[in-house]
mmCIF file of C-alpha atoms and ligand atoms in Angstrom:
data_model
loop_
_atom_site.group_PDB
_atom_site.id
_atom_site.type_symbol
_atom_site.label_atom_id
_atom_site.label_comp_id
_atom_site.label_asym_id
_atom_site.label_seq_id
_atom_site.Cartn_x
_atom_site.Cartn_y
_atom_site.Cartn_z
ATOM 1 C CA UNK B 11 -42.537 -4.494 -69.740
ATOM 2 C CA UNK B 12 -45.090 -6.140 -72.201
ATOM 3 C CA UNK B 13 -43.604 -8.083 -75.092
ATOM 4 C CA UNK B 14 -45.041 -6.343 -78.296
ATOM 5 C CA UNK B 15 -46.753 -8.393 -80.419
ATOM 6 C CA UNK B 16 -45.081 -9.606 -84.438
ATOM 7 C CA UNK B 17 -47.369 -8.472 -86.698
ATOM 8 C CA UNK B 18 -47.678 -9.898 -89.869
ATOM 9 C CA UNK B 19 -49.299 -8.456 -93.199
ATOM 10 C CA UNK B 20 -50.979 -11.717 -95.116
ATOM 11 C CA UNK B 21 -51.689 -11.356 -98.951
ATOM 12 C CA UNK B 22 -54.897 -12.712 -99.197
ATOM 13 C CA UNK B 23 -57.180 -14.248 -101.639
ATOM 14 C CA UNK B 24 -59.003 -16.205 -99.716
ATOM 15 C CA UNK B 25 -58.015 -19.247 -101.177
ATOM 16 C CA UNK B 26 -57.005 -21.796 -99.151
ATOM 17 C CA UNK B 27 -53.451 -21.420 -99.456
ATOM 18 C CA UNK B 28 -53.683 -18.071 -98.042
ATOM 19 C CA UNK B 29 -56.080 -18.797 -95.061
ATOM 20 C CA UNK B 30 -53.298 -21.625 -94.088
ATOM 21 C CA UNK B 31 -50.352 -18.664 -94.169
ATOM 22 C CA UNK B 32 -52.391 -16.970 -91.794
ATOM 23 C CA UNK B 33 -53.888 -19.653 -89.694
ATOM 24 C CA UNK B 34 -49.741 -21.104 -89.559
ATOM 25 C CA UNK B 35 -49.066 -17.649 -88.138
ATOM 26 C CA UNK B 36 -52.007 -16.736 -85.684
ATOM 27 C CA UNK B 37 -51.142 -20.518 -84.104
ATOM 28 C CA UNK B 38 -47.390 -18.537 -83.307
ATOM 29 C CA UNK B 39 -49.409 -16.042 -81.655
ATOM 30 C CA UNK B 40 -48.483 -12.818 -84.224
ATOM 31 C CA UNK B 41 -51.072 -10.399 -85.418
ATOM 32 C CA UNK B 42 -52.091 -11.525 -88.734
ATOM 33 C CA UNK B 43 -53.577 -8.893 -90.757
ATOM 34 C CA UNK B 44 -55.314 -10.566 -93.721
ATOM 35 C CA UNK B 45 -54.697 -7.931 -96.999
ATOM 36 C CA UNK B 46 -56.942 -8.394 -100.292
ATOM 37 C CA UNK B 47 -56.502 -5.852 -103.628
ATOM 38 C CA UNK B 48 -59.607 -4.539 -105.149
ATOM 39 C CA UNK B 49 -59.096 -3.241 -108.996
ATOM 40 C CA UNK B 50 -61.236 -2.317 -112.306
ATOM 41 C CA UNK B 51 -61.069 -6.339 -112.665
ATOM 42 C CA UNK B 52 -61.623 -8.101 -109.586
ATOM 43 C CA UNK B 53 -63.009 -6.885 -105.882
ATOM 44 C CA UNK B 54 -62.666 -8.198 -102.463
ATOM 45 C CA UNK B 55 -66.178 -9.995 -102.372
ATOM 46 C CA UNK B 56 -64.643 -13.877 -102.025
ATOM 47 C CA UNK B 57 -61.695 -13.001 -99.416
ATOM 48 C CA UNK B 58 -64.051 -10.931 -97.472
ATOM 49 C CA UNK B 59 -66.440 -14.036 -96.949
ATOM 50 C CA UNK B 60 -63.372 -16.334 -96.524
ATOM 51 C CA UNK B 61 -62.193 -13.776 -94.119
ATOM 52 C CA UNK B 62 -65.008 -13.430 -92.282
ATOM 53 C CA UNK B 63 -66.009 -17.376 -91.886
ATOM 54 C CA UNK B 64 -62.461 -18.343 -90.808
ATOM 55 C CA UNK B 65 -62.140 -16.099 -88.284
ATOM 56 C CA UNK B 66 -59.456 -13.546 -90.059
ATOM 57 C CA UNK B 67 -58.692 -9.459 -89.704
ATOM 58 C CA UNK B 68 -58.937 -8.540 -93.306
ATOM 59 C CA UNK B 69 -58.565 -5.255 -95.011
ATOM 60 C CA UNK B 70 -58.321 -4.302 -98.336
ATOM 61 C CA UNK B 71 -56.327 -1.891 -100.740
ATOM 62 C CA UNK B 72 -57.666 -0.391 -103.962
ATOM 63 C CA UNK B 73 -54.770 -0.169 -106.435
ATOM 64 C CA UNK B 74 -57.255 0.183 -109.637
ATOM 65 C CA UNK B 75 -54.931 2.844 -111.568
ATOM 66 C CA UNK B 76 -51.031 0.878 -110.723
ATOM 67 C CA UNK B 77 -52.671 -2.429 -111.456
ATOM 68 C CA UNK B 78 -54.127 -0.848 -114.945
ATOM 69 C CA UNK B 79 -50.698 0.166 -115.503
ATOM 70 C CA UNK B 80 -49.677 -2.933 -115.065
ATOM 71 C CA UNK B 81 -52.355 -4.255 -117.227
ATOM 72 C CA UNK B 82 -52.150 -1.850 -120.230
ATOM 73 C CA UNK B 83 -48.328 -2.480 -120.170
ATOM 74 C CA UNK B 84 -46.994 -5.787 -118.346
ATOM 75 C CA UNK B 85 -42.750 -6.223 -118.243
ATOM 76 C CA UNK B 86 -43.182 -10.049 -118.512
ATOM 77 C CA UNK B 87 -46.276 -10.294 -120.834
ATOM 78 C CA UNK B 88 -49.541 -12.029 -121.052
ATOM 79 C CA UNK B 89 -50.889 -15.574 -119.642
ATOM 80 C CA UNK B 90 -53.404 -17.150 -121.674
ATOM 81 C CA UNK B 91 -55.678 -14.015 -121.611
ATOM 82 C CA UNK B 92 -55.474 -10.744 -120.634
ATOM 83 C CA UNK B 93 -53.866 -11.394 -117.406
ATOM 84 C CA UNK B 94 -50.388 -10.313 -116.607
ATOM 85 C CA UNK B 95 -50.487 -12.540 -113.273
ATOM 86 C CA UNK B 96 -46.716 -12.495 -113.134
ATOM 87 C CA UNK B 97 -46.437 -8.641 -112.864
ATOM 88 C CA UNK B 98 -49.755 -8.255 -111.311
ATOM 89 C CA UNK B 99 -48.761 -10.472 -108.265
ATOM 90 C CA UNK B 100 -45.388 -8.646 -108.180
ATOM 91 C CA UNK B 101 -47.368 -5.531 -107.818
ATOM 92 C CA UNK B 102 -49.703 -7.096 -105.013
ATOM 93 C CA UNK B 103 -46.696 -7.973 -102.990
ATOM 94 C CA UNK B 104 -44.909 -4.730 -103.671
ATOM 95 C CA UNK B 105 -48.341 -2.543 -102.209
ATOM 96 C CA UNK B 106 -47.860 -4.364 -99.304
ATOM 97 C CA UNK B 107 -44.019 -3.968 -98.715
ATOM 98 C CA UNK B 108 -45.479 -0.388 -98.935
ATOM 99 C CA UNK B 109 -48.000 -0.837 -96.731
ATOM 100 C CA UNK B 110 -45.896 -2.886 -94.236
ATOM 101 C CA UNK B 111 -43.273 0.065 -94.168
ATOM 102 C CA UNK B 112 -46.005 2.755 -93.630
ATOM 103 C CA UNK B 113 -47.946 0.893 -91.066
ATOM 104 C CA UNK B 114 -45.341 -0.522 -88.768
ATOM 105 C CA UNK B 115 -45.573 -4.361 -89.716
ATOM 106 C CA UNK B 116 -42.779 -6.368 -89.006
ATOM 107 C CA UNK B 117 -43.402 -8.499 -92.296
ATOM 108 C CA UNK B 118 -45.534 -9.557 -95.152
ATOM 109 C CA UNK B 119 -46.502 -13.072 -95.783
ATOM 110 C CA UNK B 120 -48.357 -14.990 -98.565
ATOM 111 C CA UNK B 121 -49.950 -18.510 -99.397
ATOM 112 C CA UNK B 122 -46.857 -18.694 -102.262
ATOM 113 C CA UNK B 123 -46.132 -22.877 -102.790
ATOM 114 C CA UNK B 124 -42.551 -23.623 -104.300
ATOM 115 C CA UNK B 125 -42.925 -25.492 -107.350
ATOM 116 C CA UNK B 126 -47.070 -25.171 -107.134
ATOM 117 C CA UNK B 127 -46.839 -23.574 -110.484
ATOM 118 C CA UNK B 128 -43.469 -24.366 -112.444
ATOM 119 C CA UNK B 129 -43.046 -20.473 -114.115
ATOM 120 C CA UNK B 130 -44.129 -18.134 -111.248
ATOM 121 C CA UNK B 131 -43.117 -20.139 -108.464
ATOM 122 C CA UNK B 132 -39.954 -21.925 -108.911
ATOM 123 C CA UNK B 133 -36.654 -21.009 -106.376
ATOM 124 C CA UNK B 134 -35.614 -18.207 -108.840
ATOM 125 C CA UNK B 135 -38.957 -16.919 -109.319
ATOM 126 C CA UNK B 136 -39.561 -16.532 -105.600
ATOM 127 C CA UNK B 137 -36.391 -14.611 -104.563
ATOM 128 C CA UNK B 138 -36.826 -12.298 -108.000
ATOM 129 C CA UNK B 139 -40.012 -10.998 -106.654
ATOM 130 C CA UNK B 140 -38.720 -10.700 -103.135
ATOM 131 C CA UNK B 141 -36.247 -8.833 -104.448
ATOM 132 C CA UNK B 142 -38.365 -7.013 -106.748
ATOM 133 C CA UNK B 143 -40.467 -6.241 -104.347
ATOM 134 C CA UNK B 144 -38.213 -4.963 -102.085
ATOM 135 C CA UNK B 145 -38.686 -6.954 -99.206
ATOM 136 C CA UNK B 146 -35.109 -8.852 -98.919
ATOM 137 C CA UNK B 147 -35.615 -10.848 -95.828
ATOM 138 C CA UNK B 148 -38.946 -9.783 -94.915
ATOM 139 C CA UNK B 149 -41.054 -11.972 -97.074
ATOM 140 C CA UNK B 150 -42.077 -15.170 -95.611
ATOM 141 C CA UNK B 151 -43.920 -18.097 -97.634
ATOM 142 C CA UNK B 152 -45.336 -20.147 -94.347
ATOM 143 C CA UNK B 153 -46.341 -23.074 -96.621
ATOM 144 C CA UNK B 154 -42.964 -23.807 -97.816
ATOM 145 C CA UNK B 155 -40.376 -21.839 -95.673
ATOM 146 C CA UNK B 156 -38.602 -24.797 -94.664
ATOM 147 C CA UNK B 157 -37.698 -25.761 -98.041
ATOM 148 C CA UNK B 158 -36.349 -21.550 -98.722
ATOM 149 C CA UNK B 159 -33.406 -19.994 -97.503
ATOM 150 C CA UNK B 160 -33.690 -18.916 -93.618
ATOM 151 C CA UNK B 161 -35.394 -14.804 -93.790
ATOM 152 C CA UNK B 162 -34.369 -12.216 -91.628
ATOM 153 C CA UNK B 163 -37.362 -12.354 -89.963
ATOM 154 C CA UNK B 164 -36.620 -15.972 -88.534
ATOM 155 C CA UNK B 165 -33.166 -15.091 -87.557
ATOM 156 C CA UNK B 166 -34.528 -12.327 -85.996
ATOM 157 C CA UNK B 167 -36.667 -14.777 -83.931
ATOM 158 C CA UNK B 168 -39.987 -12.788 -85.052
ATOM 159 C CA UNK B 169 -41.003 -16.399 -86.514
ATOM 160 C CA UNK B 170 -40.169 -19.840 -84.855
ATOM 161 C CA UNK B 171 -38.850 -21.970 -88.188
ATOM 162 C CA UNK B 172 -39.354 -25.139 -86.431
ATOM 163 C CA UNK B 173 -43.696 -24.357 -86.626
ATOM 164 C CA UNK B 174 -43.535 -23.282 -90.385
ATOM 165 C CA UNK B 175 -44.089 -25.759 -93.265
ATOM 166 C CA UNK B 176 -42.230 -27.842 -96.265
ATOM 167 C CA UNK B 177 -44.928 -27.996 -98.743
ATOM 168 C CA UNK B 178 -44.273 -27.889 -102.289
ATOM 169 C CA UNK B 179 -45.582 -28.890 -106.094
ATOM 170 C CA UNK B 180 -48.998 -29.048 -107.180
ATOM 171 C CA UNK B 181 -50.843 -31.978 -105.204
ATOM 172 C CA UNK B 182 -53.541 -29.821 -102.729
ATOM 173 C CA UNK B 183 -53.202 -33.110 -100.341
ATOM 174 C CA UNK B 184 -51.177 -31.671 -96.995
ATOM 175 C CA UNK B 185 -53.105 -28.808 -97.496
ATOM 176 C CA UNK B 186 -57.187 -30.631 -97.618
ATOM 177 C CA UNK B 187 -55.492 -32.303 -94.499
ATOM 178 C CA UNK B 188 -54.584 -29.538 -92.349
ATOM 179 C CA UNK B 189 -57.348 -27.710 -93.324
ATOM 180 C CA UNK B 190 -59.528 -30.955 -91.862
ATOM 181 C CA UNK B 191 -57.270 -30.663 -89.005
ATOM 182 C CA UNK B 192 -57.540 -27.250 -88.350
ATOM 183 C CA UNK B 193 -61.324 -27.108 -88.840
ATOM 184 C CA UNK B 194 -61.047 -24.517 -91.804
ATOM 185 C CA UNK B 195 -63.965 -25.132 -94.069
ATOM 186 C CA UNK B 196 -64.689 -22.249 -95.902
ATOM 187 C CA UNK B 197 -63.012 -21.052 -98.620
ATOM 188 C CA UNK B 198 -62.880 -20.214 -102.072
ATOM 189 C CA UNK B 199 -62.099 -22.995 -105.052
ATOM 190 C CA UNK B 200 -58.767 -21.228 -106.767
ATOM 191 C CA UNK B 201 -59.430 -19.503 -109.660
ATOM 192 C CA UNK B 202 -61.962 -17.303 -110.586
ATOM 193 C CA UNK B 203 -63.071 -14.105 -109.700
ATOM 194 C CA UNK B 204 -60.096 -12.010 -111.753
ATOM 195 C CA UNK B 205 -62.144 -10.974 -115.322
ATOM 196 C CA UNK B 206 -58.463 -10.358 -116.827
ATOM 197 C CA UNK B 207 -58.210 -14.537 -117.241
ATOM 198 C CA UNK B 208 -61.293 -14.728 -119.430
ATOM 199 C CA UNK B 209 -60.698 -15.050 -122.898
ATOM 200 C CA UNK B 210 -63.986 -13.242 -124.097
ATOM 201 C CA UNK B 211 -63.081 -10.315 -121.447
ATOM 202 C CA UNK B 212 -60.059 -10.319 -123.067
ATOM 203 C CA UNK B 213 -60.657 -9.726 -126.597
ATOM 204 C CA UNK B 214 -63.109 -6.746 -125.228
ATOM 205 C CA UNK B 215 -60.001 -5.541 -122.964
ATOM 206 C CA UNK B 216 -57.693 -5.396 -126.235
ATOM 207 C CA UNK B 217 -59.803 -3.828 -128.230
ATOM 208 C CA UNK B 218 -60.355 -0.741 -125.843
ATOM 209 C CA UNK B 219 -56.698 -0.468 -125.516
ATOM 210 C CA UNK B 220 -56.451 -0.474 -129.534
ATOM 211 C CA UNK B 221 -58.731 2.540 -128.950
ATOM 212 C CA UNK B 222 -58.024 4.262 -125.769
ATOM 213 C CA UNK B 223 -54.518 4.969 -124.445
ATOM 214 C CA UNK B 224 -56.161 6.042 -121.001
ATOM 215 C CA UNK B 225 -59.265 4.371 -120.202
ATOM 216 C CA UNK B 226 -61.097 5.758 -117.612
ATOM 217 C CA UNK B 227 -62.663 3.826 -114.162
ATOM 218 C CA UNK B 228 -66.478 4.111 -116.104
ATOM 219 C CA UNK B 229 -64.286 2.944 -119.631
ATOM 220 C CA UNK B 230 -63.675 -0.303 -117.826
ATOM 221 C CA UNK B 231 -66.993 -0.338 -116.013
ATOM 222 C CA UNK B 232 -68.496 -0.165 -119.259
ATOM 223 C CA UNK B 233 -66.755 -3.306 -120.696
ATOM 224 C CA UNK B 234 -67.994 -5.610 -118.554
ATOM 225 C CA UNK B 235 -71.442 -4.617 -119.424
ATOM 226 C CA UNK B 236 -73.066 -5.650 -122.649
ATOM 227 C CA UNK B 237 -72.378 -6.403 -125.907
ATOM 228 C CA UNK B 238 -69.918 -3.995 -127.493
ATOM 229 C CA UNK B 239 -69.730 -2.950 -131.049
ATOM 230 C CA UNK B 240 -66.894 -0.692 -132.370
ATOM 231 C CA UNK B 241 -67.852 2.048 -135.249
ATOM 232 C CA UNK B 242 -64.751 4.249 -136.365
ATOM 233 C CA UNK B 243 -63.598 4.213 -132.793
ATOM 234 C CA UNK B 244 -66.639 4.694 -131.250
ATOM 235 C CA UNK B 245 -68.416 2.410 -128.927
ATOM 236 C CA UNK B 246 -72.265 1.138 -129.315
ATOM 237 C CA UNK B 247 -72.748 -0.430 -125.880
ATOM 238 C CA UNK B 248 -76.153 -2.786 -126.034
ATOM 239 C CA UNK B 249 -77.434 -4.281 -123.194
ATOM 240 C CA UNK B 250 -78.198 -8.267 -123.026
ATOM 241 C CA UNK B 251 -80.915 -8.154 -120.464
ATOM 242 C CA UNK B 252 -83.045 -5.526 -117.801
ATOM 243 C CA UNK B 253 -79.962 -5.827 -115.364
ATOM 244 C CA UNK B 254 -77.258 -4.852 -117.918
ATOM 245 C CA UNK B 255 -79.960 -1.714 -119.348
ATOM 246 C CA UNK B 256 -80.171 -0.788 -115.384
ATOM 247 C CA UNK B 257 -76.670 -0.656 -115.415
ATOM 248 C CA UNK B 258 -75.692 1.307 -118.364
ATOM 249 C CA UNK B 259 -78.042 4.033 -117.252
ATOM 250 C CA UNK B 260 -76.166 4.533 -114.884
ATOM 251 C CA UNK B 261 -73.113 4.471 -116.238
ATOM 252 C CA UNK B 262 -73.403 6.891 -118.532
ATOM 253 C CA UNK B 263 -71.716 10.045 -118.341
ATOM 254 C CA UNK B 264 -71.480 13.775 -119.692
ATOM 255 C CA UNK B 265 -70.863 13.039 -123.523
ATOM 256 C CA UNK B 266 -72.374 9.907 -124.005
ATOM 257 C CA UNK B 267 -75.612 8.954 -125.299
ATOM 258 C CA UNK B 268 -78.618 6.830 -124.316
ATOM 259 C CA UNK B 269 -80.800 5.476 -126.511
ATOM 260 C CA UNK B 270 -83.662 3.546 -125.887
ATOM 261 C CA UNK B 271 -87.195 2.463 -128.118
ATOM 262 C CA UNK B 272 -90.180 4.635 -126.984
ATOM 263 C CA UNK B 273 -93.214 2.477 -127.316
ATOM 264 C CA UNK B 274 -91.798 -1.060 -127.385
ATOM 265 C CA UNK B 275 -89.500 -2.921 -124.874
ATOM 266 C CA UNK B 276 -85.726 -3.010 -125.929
ATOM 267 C CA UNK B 277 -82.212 -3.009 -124.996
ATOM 268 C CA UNK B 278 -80.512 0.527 -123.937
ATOM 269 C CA UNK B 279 -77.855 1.544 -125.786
ATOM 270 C CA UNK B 280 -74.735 3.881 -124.441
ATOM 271 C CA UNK B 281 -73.130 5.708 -127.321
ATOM 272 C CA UNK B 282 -69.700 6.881 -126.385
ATOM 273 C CA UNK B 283 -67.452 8.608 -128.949
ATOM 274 C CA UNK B 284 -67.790 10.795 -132.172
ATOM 275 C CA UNK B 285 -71.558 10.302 -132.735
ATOM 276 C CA UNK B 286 -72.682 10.684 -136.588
ATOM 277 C CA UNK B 287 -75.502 10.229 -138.662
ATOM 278 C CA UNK B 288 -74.383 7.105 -139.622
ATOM 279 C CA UNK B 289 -73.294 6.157 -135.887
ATOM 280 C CA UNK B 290 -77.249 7.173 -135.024
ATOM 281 C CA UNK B 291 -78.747 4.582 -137.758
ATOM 282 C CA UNK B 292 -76.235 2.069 -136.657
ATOM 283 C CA UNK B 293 -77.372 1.902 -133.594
ATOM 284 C CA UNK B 294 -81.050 2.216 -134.142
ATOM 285 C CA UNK B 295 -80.880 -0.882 -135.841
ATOM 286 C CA UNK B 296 -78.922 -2.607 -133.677
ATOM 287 C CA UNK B 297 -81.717 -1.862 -130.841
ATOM 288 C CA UNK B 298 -84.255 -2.976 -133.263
ATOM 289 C CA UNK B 299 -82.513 -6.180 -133.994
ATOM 290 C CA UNK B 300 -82.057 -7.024 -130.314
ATOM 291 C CA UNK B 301 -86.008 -5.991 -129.358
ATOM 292 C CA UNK B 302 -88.307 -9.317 -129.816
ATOM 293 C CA UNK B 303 -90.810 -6.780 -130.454
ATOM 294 C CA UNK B 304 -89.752 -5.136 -133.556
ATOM 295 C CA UNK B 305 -89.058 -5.921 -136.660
ATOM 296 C CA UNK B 306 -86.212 -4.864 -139.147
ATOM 297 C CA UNK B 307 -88.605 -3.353 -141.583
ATOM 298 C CA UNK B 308 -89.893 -1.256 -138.742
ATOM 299 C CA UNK B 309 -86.629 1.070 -138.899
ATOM 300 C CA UNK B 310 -88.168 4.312 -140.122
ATOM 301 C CA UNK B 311 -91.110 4.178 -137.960
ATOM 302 C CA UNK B 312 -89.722 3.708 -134.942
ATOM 303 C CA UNK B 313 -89.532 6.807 -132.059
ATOM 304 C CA UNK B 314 -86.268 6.559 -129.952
ATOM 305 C CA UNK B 315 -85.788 8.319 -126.136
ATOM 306 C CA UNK B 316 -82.383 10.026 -127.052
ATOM 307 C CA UNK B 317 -80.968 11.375 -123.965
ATOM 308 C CA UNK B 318 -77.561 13.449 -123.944
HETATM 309 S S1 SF4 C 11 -55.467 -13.959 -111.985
HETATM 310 FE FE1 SF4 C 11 -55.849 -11.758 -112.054
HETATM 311 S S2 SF4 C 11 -55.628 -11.092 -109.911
HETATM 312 FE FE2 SF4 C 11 -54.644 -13.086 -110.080
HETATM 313 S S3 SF4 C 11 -52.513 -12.611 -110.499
HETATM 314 FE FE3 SF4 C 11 -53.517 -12.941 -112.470
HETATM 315 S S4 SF4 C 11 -54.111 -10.903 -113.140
HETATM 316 FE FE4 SF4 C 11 -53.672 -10.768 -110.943
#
């Protein structure tokens, strides 16, 4: 009878840390399934092209309203922006325990480095979330399982120990040299890619939350286009250039409005909220002040496209 193949489930930036977890376990022969997360705050774009140039199954998982959860209300806070990386990477690695289950893989693996960064990553750190994460014995960190208790899953003989690695701490040397050695050239520079670690997204991020307990999918869309000003809770959403106008026509929605100068070129502006008088003139002259073509004084002769 044919032996049936180990198949692995690889969390997957790809970063170069996770193209080595997979690359460690593809030279054992398992089936490495490469898994990226898309949400309201990053996508898939980078691991798919990192995927795709090394040579890697990849599929992806959109967990947009648990990860907003997550976002709206993280257990072990904030890093320097927005970005509750702790929780949110606790999340990732929980999906795919879920997945794993559902799907009939005999593990999950990630590109995890002890000691690579001192909070998240540390001995303690590393079993919490595998215990978190329900995956007791089933989680396998390829890069540094030599230096981490014996899993299941290499007791089990699903994984030869002797082929997995004993990296650890922050230098990226071992890894630039394997990846020389194993002829892996493409892939993303860490970082990057997640809006939740920018500071400016940030302070956009917290003020929504200040006014919208549930945000929608086109709430969040909506923040990462244009400049936002806040009027008694409701937004004045002014686009920055043609591709941001483009964009907020078509993001608005049933409620909103779109404003836009008739004769002269201009930015489009998405009202969403309680729209007033006052909200109206507000954001007339917020159009006008962004136009090159107008001029202040121009206010109360200027025609507007309103469309509802
Ligand atoms: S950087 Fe973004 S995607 Fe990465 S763990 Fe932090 S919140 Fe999650």
């Amino acid at each position: 009878m044919m032996k049936k193949k180990v198949r692995a489930l690889v969390l997957f930036s790809g970063g170069l840390d996770s193209v080595l977890a997979a690359k460690i376990l593809e030279k054992q022969n398992i089936e490495v399934t490469a898994l990226s997360f898309v949400s309201y705050f990053f996508d898939d774009s980078k691991a798919k092209v990192s995927a795709e140039k090394n040579r890697i199954r990849m599929r992806s998982a959109d967990f947009s309203d648990s990860h907003s959860e997550v976002v709206k209300n993280p257990k072990r806070g904030y890093g320097s922006a927005m970005n509750p990386c702790i929780d949110c990477h606790l999340l990732m690695i929980r999906e795919a325990g879920r997945i794993m289950r559902e799907e009939g893989f005999d593990f999950v693996a990630t590109g995890e480095i002890l000691g690579q960064r001192p909070m998240s990553q540390n001995l303690a750190a590393l079993k919490l979330i595998e215990k978190e994460a329900g995956l007791e014995g089933k989680l396998l960190r390829p890069l540094s399982a030599k230096l981490l208790e014996e899993t299941a899953i290499e007791k089990a003989g699903l994984v030869d120990r002797g082929q997995l690695l004993d990296i650890s701490g922050r230098s990226r040397k071992r890894q630039f040299e394997l990846a020389k050695e194993w002829g892996v050239e493409h892939y993303p520079s860490p970082g990057g890619g997640c809006m939740l670690t920018e500071i400016g997204f940030g302070k956009k991020l917290k003020k929504l939350l200040e006014n919208i307990k549930h945000p929608s999918a086109s709430d969040y869309a909506l923040l990462q286009t244009g400049r936002i000003f806040w009027i008694d809770g409701t937004r004045i959403i002014v686009g920055r250039n043609s591709a941001d106008n483009g964009r907020l026509k078509s993001l608005w929605e049933k409620g909103d409005m779109l404003l836009e100068l008739k004769d002269f070129m201009g930015p489009s502006v998405v009202i969403r909220g309680k729209i007033t008088d006052g909200i109206m003139d507000e954001a007339k002259k917020i159009i006008i002040g962004y136009s090159r073509h107008t001029k202040d004084s121009d206010y109360k002769k200027l025609e507007f496209t309103i469309t509802t």
